[in-house]
PDB file of C-alpha atoms in Angstrom:
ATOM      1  CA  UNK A   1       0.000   0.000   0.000  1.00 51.00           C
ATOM      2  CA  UNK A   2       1.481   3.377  -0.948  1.00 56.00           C
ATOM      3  CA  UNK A   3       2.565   5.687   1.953  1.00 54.00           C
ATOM      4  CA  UNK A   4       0.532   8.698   2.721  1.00 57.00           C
ATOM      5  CA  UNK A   5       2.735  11.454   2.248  1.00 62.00           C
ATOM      6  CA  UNK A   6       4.840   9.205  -0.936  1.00 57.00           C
ATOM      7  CA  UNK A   7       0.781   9.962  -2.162  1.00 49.00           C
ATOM      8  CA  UNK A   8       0.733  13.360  -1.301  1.00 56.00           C
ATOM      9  CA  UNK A   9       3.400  14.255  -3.505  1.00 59.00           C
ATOM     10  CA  UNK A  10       2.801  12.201  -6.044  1.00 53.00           C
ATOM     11  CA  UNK A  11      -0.742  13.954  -5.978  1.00 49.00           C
ATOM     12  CA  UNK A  12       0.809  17.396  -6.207  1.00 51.00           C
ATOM     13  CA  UNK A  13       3.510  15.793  -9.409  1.00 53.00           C
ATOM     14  CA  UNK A  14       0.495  14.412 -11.065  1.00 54.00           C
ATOM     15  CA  UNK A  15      -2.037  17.479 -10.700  1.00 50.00           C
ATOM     16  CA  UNK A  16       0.364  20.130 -11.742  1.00 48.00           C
ATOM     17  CA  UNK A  17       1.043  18.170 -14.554  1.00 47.00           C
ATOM     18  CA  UNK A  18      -2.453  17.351 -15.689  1.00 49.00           C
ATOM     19  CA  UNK A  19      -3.437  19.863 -18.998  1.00 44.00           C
ATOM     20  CA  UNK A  20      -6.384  21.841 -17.369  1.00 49.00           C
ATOM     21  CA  UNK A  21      -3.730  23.399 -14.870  1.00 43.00           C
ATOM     22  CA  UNK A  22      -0.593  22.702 -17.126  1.00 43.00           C
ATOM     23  CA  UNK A  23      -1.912  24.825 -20.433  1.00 42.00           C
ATOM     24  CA  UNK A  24      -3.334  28.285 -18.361  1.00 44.00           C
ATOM     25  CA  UNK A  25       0.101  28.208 -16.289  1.00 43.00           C
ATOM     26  CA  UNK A  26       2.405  27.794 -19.339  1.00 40.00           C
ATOM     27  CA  UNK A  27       0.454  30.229 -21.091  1.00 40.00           C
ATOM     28  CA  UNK A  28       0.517  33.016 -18.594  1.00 44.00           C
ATOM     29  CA  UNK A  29       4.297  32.301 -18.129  1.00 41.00           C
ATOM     30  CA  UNK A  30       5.060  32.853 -22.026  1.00 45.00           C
ATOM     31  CA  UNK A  31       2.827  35.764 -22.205  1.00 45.00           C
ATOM     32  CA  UNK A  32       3.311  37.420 -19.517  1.00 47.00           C
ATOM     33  CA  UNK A  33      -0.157  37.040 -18.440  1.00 48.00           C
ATOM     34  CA  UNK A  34      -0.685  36.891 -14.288  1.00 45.00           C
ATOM     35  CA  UNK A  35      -4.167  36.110 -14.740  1.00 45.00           C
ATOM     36  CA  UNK A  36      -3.492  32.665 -16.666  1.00 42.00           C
ATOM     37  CA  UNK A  37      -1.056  32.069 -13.677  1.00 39.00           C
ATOM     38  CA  UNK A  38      -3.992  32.649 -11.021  1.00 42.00           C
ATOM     39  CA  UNK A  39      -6.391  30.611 -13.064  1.00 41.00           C
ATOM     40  CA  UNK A  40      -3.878  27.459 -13.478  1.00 40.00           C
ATOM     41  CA  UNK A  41      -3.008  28.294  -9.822  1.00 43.00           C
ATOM     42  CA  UNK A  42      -6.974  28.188  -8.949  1.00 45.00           C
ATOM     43  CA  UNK A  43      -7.275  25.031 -10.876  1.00 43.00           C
ATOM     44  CA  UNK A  44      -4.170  23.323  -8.965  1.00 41.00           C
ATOM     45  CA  UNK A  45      -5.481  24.435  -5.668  1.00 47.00           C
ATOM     46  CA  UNK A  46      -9.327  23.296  -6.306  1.00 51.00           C
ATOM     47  CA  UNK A  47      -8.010  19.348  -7.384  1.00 48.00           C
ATOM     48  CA  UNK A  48      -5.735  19.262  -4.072  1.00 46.00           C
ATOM     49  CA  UNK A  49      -8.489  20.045  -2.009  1.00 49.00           C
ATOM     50  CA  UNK A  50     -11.161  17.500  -3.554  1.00 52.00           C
ATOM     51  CA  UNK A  51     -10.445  13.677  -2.364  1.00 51.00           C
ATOM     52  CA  UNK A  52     -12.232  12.361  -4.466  1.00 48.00           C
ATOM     53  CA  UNK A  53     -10.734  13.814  -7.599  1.00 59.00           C
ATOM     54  CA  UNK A  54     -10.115  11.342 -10.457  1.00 68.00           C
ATOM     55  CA  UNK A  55      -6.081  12.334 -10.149  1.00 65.00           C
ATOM     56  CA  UNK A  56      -6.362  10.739  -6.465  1.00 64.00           C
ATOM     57  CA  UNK A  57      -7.906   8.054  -7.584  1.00 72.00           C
ATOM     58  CA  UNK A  58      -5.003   7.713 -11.029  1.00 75.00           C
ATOM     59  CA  UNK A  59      -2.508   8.419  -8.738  1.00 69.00           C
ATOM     60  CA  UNK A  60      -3.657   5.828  -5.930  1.00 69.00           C
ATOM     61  CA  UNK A  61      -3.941   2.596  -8.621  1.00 77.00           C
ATOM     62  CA  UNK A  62      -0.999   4.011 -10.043  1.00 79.00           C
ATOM     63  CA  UNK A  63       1.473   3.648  -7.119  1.00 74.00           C
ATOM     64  CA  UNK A  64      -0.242   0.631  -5.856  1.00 79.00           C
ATOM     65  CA  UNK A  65       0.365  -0.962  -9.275  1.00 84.00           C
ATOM     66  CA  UNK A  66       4.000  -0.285  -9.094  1.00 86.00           C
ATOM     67  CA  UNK A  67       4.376  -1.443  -5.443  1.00 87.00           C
ATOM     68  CA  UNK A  68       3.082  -4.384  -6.699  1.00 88.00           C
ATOM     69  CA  UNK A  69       5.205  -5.194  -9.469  1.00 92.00           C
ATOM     70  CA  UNK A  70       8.420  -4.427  -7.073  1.00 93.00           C
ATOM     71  CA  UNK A  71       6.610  -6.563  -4.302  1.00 93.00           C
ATOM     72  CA  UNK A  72       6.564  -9.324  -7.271  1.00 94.00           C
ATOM     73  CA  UNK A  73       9.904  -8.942  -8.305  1.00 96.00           C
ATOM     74  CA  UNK A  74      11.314  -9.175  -4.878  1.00 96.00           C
ATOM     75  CA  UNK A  75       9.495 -12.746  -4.109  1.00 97.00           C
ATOM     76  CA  UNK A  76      10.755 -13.614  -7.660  1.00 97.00           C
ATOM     77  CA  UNK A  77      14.202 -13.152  -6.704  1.00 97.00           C
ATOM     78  CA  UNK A  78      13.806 -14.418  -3.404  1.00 97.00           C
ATOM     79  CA  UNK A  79      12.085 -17.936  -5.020  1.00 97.00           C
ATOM     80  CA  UNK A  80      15.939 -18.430  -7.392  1.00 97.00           C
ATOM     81  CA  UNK A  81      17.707 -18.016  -4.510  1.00 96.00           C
ATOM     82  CA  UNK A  82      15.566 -20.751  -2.312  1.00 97.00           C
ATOM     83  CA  UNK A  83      16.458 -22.660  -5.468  1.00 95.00           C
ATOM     84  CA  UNK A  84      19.728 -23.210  -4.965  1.00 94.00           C
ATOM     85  CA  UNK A  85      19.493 -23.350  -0.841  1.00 93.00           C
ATOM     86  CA  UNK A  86      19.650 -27.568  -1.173  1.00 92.00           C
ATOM     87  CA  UNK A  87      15.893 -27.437   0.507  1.00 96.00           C
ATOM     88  CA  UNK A  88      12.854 -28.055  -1.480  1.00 96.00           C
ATOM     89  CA  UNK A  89      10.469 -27.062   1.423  1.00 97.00           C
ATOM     90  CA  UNK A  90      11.427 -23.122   1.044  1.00 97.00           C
ATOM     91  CA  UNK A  91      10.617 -22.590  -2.378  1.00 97.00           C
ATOM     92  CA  UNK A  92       7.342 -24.552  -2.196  1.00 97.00           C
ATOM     93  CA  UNK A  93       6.584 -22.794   0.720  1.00 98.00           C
ATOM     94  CA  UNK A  94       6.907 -19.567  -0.700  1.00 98.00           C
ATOM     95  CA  UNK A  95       5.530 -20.795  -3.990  1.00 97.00           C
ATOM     96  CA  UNK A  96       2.191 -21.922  -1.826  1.00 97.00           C
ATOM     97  CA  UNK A  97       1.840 -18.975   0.015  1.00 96.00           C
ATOM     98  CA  UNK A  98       2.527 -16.597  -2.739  1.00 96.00           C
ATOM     99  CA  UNK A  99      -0.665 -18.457  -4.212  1.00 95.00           C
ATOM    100  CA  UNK A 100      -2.942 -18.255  -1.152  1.00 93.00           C
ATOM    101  CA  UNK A 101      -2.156 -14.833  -0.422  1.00 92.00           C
ATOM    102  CA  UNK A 102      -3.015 -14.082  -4.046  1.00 90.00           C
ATOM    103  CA  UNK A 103      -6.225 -16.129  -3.108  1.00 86.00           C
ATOM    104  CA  UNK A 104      -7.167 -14.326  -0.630  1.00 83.00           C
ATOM    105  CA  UNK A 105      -6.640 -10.742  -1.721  1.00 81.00           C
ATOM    106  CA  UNK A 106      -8.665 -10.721  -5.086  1.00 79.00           C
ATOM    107  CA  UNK A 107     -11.988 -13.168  -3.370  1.00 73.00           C
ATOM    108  CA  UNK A 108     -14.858 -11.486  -3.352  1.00 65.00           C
ATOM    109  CA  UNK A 109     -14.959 -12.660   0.194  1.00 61.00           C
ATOM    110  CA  UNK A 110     -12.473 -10.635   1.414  1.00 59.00           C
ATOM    111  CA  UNK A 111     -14.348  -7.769   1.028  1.00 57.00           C
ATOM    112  CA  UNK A 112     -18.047  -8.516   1.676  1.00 59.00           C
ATOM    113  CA  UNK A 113     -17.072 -10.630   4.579  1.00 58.00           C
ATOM    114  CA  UNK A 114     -13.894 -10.038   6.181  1.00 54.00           C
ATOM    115  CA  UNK A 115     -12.444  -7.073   4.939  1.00 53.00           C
ATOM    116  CA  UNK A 116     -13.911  -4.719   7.067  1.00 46.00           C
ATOM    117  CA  UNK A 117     -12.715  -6.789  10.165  1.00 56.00           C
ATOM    118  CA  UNK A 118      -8.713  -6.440   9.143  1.00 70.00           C
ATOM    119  CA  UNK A 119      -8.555 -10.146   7.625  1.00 74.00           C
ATOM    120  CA  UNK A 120      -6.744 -10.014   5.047  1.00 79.00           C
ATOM    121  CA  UNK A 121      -3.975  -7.560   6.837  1.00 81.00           C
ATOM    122  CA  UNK A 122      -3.402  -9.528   9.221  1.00 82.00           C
ATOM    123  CA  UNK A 123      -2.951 -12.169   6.910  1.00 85.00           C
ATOM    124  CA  UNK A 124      -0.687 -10.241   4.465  1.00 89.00           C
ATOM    125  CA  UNK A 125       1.232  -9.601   7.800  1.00 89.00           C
ATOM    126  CA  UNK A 126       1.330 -13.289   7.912  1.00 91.00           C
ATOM    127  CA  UNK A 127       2.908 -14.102   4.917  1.00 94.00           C
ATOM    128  CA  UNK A 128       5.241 -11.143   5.199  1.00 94.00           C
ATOM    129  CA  UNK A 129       6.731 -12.749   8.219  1.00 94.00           C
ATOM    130  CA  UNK A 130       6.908 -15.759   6.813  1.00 96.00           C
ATOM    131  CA  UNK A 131       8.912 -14.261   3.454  1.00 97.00           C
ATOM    132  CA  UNK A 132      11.238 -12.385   6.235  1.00 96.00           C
ATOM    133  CA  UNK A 133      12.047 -15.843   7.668  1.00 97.00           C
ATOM    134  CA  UNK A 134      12.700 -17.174   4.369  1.00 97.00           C
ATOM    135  CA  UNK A 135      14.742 -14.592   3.854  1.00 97.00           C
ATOM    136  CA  UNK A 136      17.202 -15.203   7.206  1.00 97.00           C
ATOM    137  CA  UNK A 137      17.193 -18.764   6.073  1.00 97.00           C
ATOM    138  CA  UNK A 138      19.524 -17.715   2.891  1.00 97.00           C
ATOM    139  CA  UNK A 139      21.499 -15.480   5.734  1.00 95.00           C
ATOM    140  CA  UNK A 140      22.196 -18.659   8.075  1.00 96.00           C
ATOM    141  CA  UNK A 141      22.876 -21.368   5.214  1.00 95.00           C
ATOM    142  CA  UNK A 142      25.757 -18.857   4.074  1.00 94.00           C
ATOM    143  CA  UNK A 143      27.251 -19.285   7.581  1.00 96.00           C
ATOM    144  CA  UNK A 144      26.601 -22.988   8.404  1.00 96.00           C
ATOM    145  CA  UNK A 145      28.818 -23.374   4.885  1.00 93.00           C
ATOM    146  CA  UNK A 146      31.735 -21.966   6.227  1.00 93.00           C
ATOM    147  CA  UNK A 147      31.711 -24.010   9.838  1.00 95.00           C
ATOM    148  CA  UNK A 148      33.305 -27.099  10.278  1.00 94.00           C
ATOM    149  CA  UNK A 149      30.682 -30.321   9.851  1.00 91.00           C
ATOM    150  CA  UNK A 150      29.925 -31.959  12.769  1.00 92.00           C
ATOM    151  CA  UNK A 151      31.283 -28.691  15.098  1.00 95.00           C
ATOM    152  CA  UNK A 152      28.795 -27.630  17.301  1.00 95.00           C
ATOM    153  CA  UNK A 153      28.611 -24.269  16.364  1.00 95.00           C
ATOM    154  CA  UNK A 154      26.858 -25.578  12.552  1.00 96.00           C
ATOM    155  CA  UNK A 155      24.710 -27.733  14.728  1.00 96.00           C
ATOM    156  CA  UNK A 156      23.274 -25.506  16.566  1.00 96.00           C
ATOM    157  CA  UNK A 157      22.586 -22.935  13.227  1.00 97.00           C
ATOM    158  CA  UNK A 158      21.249 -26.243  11.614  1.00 96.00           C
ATOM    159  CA  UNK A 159      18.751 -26.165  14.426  1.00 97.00           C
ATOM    160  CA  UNK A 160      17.864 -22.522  14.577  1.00 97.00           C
ATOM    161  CA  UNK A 161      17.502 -22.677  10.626  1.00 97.00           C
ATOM    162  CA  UNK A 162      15.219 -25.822  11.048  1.00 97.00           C
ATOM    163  CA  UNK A 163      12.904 -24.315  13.716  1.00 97.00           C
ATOM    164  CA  UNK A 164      12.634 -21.078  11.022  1.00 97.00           C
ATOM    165  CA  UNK A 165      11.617 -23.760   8.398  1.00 97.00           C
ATOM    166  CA  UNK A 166       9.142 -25.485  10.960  1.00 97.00           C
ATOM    167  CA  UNK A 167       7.526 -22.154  11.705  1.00 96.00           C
ATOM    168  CA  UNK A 168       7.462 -20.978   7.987  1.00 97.00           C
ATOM    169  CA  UNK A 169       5.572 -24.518   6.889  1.00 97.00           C
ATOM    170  CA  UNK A 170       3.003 -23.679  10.338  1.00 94.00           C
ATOM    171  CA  UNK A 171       2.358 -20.292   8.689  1.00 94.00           C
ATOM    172  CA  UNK A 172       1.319 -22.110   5.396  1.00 96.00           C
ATOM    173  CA  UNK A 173      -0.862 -24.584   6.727  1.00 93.00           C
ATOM    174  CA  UNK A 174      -2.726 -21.245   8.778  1.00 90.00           C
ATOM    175  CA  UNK A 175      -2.932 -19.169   5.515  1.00 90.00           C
ATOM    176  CA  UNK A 176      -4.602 -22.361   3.350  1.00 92.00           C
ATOM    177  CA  UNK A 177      -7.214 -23.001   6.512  1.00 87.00           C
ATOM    178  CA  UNK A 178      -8.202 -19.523   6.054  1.00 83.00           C
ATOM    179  CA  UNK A 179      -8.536 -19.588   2.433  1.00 84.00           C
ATOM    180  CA  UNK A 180     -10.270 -23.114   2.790  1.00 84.00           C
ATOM    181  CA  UNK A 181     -13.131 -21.440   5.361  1.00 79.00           C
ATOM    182  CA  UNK A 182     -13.551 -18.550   3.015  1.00 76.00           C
ATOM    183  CA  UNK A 183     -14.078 -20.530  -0.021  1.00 76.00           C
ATOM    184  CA  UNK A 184     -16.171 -23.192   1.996  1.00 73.00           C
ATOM    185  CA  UNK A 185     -18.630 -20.352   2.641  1.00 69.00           C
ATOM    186  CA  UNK A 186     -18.457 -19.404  -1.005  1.00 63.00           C
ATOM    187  CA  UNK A 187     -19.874 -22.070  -2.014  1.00 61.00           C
ATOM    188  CA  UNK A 188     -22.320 -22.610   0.796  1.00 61.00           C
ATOM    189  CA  UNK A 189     -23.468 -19.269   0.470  1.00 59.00           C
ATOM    190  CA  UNK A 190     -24.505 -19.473   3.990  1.00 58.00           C
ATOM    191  CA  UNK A 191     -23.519 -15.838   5.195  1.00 56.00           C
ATOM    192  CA  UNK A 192     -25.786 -16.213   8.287  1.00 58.00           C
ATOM    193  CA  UNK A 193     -22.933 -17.731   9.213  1.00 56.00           C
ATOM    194  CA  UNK A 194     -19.745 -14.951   8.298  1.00 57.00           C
ATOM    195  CA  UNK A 195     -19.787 -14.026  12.345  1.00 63.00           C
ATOM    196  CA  UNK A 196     -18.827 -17.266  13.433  1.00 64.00           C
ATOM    197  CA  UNK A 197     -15.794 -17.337  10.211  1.00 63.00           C
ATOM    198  CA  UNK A 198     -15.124 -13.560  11.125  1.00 64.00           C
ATOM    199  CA  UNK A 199     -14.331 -15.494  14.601  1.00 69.00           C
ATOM    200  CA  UNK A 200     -12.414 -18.689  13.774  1.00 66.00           C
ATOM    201  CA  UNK A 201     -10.558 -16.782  11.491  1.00 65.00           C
ATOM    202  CA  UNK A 202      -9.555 -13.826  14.450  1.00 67.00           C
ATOM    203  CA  UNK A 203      -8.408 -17.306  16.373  1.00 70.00           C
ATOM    204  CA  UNK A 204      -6.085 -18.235  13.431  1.00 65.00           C
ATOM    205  CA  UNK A 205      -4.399 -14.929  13.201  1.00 66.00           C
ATOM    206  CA  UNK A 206      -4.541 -14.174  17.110  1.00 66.00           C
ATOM    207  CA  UNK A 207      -0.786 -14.167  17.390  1.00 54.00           C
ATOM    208  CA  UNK A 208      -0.299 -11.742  14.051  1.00 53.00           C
TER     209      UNK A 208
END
């Protein structure tokens, strides 16, 4: 999600570019003519204050659309370096929750049932620990390599890295069950029933 004041001035960029503002200011500048000025300045002014302006909106999809295609490229890296780590159960496990997350963002569900109630952040703060944990993984494997096998110091990184593997694999199996409950009630269409989700899902995230 883009940061407020990152949208701020990005608003301000995009707005004093746009042509209703751009033209009157470029032509009072050539011309000489202060009024043009004041009426691009007017123009500026009016579109900061209004919310709801269609250059928020631009500007909003805009950013989010490139923090996503960063976010993407950072996993993608991420996933060729798990490649080569000598452990299958990273990259699937980043593969899998890469999926679910994905799952769980774009359902319908998340909005009309959970959305409202923090769901899905709490899940995306889920996965993000998850993909930090993955990440220290790469950091200890690079220093169990350079200690002596069978020394006690690589033994006891070979644990700490296995309990971060453990935990990673937990967080998987908690992001599919709340994927699973969402799309059970999907196709149950039973929303009577999205209080007593809204709750067993707030017990799967309780410790996010």
């Amino acid at each position: 999600m883009p940061r407020r004041e990152a949208f701020k001035q990005r608003v301000m960029i995009e707005t004093a570019a746009s042509l209703p503002v751009l033209i009157p200011t470029v032509l009072g500048v050539t011309a000489g003519g202060g009024i043009l000025v004041l009426i691009g300045g007017g123009i500026w002014a009016t579109r900061m204050m209004s919310p709801q302006s269609d250059i928020h909106e631009k500007t909003w999809k805009k950013m989010a659309e490139e923090e996503e295609r960063k976010e993407q490229a950072r996993l993608d890296a991420l996933s060729e370096h798990l490649e080569q780590d000598g452990d299958h159960r990273t990259e699937s496990a980043l593969s899998d929750m890469r999926q679910l997350i994905h799952s769980l963002k774009t359902s319908e569900l998340s909005a009309n049932v959970v959305q409202s109630e923090g769901i899905v952040d709490k899940a995306e703060r889920l996965f993000e620990a998850s993909v930090d944990m993955l990440e220290k993984t790469l950091g200890v494997n690079a220093t169990i390599s350079g200690l002596s096998r069978g020394s006690s110091a690589r033994a006891r990184l070979e644990e700490q890295r296995e309990h971060m593997v453990t935990e990673v694999l937990t967080n998987v199996d908690r992001l599919s069950s709340i994927v699973a409950k969402m799309q059970t009630l999907g196709a149950t269409g039973d929303f009577d029933s999205a209080e007593g989700l809204r709750a067993e899902l707030e017990s799967d995230l309780e410790i996010v």
